[in-house]
PDB file of C-alpha atoms in Angstrom:
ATOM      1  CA  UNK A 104      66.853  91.539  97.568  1.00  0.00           C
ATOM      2  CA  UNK A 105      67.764  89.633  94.335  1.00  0.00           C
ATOM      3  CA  UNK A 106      66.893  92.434  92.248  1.00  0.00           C
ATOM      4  CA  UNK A 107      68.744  94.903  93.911  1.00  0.00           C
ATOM      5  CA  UNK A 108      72.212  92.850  94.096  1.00  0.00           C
ATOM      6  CA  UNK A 109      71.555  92.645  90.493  1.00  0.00           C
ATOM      7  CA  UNK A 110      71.035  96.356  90.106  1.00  0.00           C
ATOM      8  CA  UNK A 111      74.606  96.674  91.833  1.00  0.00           C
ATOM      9  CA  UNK A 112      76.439  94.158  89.806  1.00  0.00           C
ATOM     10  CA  UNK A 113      74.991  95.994  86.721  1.00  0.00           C
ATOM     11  CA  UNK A 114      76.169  99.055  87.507  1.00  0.00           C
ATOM     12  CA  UNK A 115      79.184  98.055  88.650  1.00  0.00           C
ATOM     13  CA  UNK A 116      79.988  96.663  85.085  1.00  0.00           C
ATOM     14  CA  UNK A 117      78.421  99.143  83.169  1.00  0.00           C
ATOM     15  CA  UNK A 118      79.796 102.486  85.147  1.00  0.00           C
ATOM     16  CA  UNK A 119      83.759 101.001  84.604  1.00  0.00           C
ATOM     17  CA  UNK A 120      85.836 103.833  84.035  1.00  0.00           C
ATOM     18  CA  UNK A 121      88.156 103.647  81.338  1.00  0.00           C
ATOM     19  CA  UNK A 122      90.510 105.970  82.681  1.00  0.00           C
ATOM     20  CA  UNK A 123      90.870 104.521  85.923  1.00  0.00           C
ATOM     21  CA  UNK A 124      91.205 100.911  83.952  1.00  0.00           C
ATOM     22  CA  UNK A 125      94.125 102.411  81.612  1.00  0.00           C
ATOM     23  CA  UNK A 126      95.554 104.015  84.432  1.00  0.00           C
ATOM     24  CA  UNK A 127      95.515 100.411  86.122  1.00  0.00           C
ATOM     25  CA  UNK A 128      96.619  98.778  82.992  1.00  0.00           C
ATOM     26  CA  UNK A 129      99.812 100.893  82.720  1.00  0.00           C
ATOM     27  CA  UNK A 130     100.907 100.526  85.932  1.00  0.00           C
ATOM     28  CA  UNK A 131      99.957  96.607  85.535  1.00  0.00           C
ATOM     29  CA  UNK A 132     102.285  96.550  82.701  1.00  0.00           C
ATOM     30  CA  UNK A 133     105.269  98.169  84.379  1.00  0.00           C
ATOM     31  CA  UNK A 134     104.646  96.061  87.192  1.00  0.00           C
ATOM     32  CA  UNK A 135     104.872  93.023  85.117  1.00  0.00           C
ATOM     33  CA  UNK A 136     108.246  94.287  83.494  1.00  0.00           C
ATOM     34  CA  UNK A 137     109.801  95.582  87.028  1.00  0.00           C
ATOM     35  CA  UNK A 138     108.890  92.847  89.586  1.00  0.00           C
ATOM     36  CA  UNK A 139     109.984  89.945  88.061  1.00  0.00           C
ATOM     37  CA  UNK A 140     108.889  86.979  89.513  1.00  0.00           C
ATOM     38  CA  UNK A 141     106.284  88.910  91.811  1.00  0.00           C
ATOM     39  CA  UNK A 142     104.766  90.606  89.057  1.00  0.00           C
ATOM     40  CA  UNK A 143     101.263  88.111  89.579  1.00  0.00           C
ATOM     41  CA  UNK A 144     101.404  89.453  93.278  1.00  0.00           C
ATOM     42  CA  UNK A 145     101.816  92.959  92.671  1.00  0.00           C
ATOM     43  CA  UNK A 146      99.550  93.373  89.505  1.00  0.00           C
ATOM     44  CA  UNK A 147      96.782  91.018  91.858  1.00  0.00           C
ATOM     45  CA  UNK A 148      97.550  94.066  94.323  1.00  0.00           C
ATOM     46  CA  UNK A 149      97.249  96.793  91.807  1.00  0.00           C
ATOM     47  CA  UNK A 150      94.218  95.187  89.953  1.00  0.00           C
ATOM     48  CA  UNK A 151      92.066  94.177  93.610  1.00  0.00           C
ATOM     49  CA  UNK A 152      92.468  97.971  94.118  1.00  0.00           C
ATOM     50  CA  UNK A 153      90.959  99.080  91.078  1.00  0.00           C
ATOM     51  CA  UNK A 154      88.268  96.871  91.618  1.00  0.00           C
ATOM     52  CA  UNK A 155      87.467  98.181  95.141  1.00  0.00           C
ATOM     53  CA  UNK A 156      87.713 101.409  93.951  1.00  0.00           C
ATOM     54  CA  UNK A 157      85.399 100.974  90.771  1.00  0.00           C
ATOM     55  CA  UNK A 158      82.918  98.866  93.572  1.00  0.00           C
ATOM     56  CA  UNK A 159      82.597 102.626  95.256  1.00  0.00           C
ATOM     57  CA  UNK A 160      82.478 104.811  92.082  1.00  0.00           C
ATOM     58  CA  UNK A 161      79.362 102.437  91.395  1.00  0.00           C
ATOM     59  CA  UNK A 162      78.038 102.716  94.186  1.00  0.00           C
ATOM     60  CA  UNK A 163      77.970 106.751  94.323  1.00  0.00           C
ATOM     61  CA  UNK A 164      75.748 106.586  91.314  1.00  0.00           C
ATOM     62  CA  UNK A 165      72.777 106.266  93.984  1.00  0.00           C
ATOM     63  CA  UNK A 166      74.153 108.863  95.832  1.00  0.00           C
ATOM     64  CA  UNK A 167      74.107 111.221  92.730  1.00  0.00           C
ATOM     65  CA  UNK A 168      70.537 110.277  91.905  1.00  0.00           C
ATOM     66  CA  UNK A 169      69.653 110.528  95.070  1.00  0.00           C
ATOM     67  CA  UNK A 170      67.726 106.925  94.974  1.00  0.00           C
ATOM     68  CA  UNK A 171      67.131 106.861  98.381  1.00  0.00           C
ATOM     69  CA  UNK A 172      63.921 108.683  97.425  1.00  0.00           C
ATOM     70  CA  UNK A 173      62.654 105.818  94.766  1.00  0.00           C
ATOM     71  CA  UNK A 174      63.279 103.197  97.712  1.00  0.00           C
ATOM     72  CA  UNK A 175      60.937 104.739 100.128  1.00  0.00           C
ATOM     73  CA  UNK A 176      58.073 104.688  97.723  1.00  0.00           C
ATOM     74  CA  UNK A 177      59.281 101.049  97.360  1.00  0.00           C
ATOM     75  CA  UNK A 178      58.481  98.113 100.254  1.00  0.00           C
ATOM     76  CA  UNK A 179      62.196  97.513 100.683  1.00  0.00           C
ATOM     77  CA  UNK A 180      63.768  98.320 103.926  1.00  0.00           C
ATOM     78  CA  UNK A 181      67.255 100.058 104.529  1.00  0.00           C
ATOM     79  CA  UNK A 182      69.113  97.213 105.578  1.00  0.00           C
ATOM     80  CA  UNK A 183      68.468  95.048 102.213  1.00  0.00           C
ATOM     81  CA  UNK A 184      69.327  98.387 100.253  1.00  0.00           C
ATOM     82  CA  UNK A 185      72.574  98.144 102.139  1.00  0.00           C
ATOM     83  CA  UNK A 186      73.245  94.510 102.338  1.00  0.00           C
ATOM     84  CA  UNK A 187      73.051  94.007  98.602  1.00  0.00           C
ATOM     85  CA  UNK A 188      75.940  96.239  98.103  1.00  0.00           C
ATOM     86  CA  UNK A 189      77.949  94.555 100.245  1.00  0.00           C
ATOM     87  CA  UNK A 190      76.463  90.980  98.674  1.00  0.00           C
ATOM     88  CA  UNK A 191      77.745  92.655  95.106  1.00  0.00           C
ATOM     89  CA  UNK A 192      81.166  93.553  96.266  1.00  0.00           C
ATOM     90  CA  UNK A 193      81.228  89.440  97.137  1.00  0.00           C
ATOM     91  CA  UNK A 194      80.476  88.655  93.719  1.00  0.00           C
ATOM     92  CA  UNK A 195      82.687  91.422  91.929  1.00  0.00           C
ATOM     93  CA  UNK A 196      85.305  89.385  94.328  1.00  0.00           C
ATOM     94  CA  UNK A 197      85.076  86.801  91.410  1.00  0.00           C
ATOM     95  CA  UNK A 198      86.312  89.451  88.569  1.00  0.00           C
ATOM     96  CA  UNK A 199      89.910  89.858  90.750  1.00  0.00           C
ATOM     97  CA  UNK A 200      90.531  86.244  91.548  1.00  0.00           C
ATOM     98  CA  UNK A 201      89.786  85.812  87.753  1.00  0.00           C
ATOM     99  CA  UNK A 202      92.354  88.551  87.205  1.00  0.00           C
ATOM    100  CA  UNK A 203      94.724  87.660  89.593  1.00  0.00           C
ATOM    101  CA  UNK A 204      94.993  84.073  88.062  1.00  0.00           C
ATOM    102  CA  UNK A 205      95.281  85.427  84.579  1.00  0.00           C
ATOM    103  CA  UNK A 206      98.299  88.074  86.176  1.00  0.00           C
ATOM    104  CA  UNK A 207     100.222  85.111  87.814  1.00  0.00           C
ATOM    105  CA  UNK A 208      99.287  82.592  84.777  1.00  0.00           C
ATOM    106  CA  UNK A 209     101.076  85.289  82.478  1.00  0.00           C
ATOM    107  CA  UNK A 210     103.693  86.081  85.103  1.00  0.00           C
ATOM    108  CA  UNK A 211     105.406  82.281  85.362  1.00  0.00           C
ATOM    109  CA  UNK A 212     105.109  81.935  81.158  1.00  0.00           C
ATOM    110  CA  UNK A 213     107.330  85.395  80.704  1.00  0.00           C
ATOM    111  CA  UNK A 214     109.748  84.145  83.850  1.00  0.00           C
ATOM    112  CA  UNK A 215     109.380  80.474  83.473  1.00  0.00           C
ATOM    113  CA  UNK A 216     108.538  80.149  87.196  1.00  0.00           C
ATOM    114  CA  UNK A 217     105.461  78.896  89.120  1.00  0.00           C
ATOM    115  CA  UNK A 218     105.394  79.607  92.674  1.00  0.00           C
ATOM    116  CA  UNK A 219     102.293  78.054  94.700  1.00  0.00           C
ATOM    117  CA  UNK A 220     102.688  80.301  97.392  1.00  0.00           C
ATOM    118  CA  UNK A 221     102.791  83.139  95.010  1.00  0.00           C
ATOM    119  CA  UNK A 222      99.668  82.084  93.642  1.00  0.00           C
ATOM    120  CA  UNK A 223      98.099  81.664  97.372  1.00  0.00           C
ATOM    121  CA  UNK A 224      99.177  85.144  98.609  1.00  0.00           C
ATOM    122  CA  UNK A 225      98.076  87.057  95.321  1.00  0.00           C
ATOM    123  CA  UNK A 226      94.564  85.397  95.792  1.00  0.00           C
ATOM    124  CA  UNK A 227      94.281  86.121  99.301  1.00  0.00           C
ATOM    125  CA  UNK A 228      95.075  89.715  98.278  1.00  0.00           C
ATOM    126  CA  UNK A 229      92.844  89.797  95.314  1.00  0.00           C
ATOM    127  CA  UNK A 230      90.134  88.607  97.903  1.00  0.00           C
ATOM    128  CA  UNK A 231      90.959  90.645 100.983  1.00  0.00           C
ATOM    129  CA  UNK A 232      91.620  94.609  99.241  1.00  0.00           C
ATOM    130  CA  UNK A 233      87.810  94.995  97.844  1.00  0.00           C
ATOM    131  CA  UNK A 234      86.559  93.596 101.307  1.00  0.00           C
ATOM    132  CA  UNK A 235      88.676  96.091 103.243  1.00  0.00           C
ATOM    133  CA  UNK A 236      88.210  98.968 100.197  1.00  0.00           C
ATOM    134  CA  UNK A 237      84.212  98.321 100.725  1.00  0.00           C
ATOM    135  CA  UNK A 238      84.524  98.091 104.566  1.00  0.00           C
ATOM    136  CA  UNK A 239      86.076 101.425 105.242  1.00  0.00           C
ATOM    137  CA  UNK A 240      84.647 103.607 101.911  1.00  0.00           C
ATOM    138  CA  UNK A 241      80.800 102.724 102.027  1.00  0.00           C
ATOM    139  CA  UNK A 242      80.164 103.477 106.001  1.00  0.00           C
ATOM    140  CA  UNK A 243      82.169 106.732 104.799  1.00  0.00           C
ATOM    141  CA  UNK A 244      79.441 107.134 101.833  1.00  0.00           C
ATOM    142  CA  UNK A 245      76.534 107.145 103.617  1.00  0.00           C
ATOM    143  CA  UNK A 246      78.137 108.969 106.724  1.00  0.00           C
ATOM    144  CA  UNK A 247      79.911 112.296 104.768  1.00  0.00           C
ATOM    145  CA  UNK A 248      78.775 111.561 101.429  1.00  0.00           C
ATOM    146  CA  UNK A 249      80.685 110.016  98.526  1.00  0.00           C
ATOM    147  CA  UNK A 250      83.660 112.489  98.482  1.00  0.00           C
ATOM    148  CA  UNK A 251      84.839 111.585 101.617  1.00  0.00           C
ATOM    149  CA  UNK A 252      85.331 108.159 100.723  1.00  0.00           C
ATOM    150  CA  UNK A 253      86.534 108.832  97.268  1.00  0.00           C
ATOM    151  CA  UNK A 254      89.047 111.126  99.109  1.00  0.00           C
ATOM    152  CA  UNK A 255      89.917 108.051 101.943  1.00  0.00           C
ATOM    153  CA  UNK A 256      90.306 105.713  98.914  1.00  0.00           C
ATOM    154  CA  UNK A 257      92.835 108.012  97.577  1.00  0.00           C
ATOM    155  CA  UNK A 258      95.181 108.186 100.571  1.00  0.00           C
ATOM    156  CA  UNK A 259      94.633 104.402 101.179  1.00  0.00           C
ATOM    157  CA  UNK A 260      96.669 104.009  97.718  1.00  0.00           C
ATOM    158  CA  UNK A 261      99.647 105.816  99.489  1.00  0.00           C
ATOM    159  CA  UNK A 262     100.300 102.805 102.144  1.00  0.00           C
ATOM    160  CA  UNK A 263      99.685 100.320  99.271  1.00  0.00           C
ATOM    161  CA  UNK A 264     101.809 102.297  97.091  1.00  0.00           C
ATOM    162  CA  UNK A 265     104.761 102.285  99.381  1.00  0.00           C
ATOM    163  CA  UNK A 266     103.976  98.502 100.433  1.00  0.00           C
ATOM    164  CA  UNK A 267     104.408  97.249  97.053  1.00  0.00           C
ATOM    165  CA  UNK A 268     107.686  98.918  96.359  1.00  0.00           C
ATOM    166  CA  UNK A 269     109.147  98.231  99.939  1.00  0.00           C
ATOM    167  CA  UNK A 270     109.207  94.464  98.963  1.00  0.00           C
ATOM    168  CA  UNK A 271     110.278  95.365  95.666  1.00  0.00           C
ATOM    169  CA  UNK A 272     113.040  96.596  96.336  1.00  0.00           C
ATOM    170  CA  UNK A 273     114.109  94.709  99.378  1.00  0.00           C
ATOM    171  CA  UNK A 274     114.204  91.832 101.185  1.00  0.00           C
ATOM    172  CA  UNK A 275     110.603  91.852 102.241  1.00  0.00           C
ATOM    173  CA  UNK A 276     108.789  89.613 100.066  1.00  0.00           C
ATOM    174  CA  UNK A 277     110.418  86.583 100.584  1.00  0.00           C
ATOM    175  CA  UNK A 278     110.407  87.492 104.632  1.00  0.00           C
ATOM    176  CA  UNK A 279     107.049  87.357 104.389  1.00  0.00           C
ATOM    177  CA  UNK A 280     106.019  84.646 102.284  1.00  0.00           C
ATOM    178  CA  UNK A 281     108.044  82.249 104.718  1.00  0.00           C
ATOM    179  CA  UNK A 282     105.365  83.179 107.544  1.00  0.00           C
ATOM    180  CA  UNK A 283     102.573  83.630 104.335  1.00  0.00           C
ATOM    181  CA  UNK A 284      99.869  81.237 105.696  1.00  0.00           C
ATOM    182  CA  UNK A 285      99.581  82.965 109.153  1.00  0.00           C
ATOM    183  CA  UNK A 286      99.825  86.492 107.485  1.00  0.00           C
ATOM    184  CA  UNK A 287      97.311  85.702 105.397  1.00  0.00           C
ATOM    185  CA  UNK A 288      94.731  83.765 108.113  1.00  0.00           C
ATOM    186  CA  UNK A 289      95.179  87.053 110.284  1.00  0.00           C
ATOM    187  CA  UNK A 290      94.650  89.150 107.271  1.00  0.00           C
ATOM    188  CA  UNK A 291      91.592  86.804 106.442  1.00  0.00           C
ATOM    189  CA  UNK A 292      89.864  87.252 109.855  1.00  0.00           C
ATOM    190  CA  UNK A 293      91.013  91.075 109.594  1.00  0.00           C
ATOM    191  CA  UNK A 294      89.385  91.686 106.616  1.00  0.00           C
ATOM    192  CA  UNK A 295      85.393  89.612 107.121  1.00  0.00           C
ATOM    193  CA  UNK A 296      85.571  91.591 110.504  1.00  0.00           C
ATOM    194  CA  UNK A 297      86.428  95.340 109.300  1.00  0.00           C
ATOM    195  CA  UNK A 298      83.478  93.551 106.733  1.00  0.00           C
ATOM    196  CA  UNK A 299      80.717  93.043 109.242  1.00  0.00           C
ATOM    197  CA  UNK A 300      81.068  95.717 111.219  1.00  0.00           C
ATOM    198  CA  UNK A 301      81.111  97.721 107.687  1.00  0.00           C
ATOM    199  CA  UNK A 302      77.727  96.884 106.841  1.00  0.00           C
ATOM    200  CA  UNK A 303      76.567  97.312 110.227  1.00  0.00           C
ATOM    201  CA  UNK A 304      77.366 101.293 110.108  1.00  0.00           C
ATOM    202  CA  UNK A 305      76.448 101.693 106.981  1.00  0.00           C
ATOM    203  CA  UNK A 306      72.849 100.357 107.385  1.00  0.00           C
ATOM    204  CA  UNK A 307      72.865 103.306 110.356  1.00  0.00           C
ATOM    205  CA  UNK A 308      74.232 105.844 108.386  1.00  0.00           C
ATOM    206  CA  UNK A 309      72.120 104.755 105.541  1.00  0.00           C
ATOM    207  CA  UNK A 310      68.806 105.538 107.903  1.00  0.00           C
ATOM    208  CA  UNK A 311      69.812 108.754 109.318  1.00  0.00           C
ATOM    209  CA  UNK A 312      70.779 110.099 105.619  1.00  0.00           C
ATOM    210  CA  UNK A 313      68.657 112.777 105.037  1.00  0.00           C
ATOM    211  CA  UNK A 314      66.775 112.876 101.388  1.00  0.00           C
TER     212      UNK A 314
END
């Protein structure tokens, strides 16, 4: 199965779309101007999601190629076709801790402020969003095809979207970093379930899809 995790991680770098990247760098910028001292938190946010979402664009490359075809002439079996996305999307997990350090690193230089709790929560976040992105777009992949997920990944950024700005602009953030180590244990345990189950239905869905 090494070879196909590698084929996913490869992919993954090499199908990064610019646009979505300078459309994430923009708002990362603004972010970083507008938040103050929670820019690290919400650019981890912002960043976690474009990595999720590039995870699935990379993913529908199979789809488009239809590669499902190649692996049956191959003695590989469904579930490790599966399972090494989902192994990639653990290792891609590396690229928004990585960013999500650099975000907060650059965040308490501009407003002279380092916050560990900050730091904790924007990991947590930069760990848990491509584990939930994965975990509800893939099944939807190899259930009603890649436009249904791309479509679900779309309206998830609504929620987010309005999440980030609620604390913004309010009283929320600091609410909920006083309670931040349960929120994020429950979010944790939240996230490695929606996870499992994930690959679970997608390994079905994966063997019913039709060539």
């Amino acid at each position: 199965m090494r070879g196909l995790i590698y084929k996913d991680i490869s992919i993954f770098f090499k199908s990064i779309d610019k646009k979505l990247i300078l459309t994430a760098a923009a708002a990362i910028v603004l972010l970083i101007f507008n938040a103050g001292i929670y820019a690290g938190l919400f650019a981890s946010v912002m960043f976690a999601m474009t990595v999720g979402m590039q995870n699935i664009m990379s993913f529908a490359s199979d789809e488009k190629v239809s590669w499902k075809k190649y692996q049956l002439t191959m003695p590989v079996r469904s579930f490790a076709v599966v399972a090494s996305k989902y192994v990639s999307v653990l290792y891609t997990i590396a690229v928004s801790v990585l960013g999500s350090i650099a975000f907060n690193s650059l965040s308490s230089l501009i407003f002279h402020n380092f916050d560990l709790l900050i730091w904790l929560f924007s990991i947590t976040a930069a760990v848990i969003i491509p584990l939930l992105w994965t975990g509800i777009c893939l099944p939807l992949t190899y259930w009603f095809g890649f436009r249904s997920a791309q479509t679900m990944g779309l309206l998830a950024v609504i929620p987010i979207f309005y999440f980030v700005k609620y604390f913004e602009d309010g009283p929320g953030i600091s609410a909920m970093l006083n309670s931040a180590y349960s929120y994020m244990i429950v979010a944790a345990i939240a996230a490695v379930i929606i996870f499992g189950i994930s690959l679970v239905v997608s390994t079905i869905g994966y063997s019913k899809k039709n060539l």
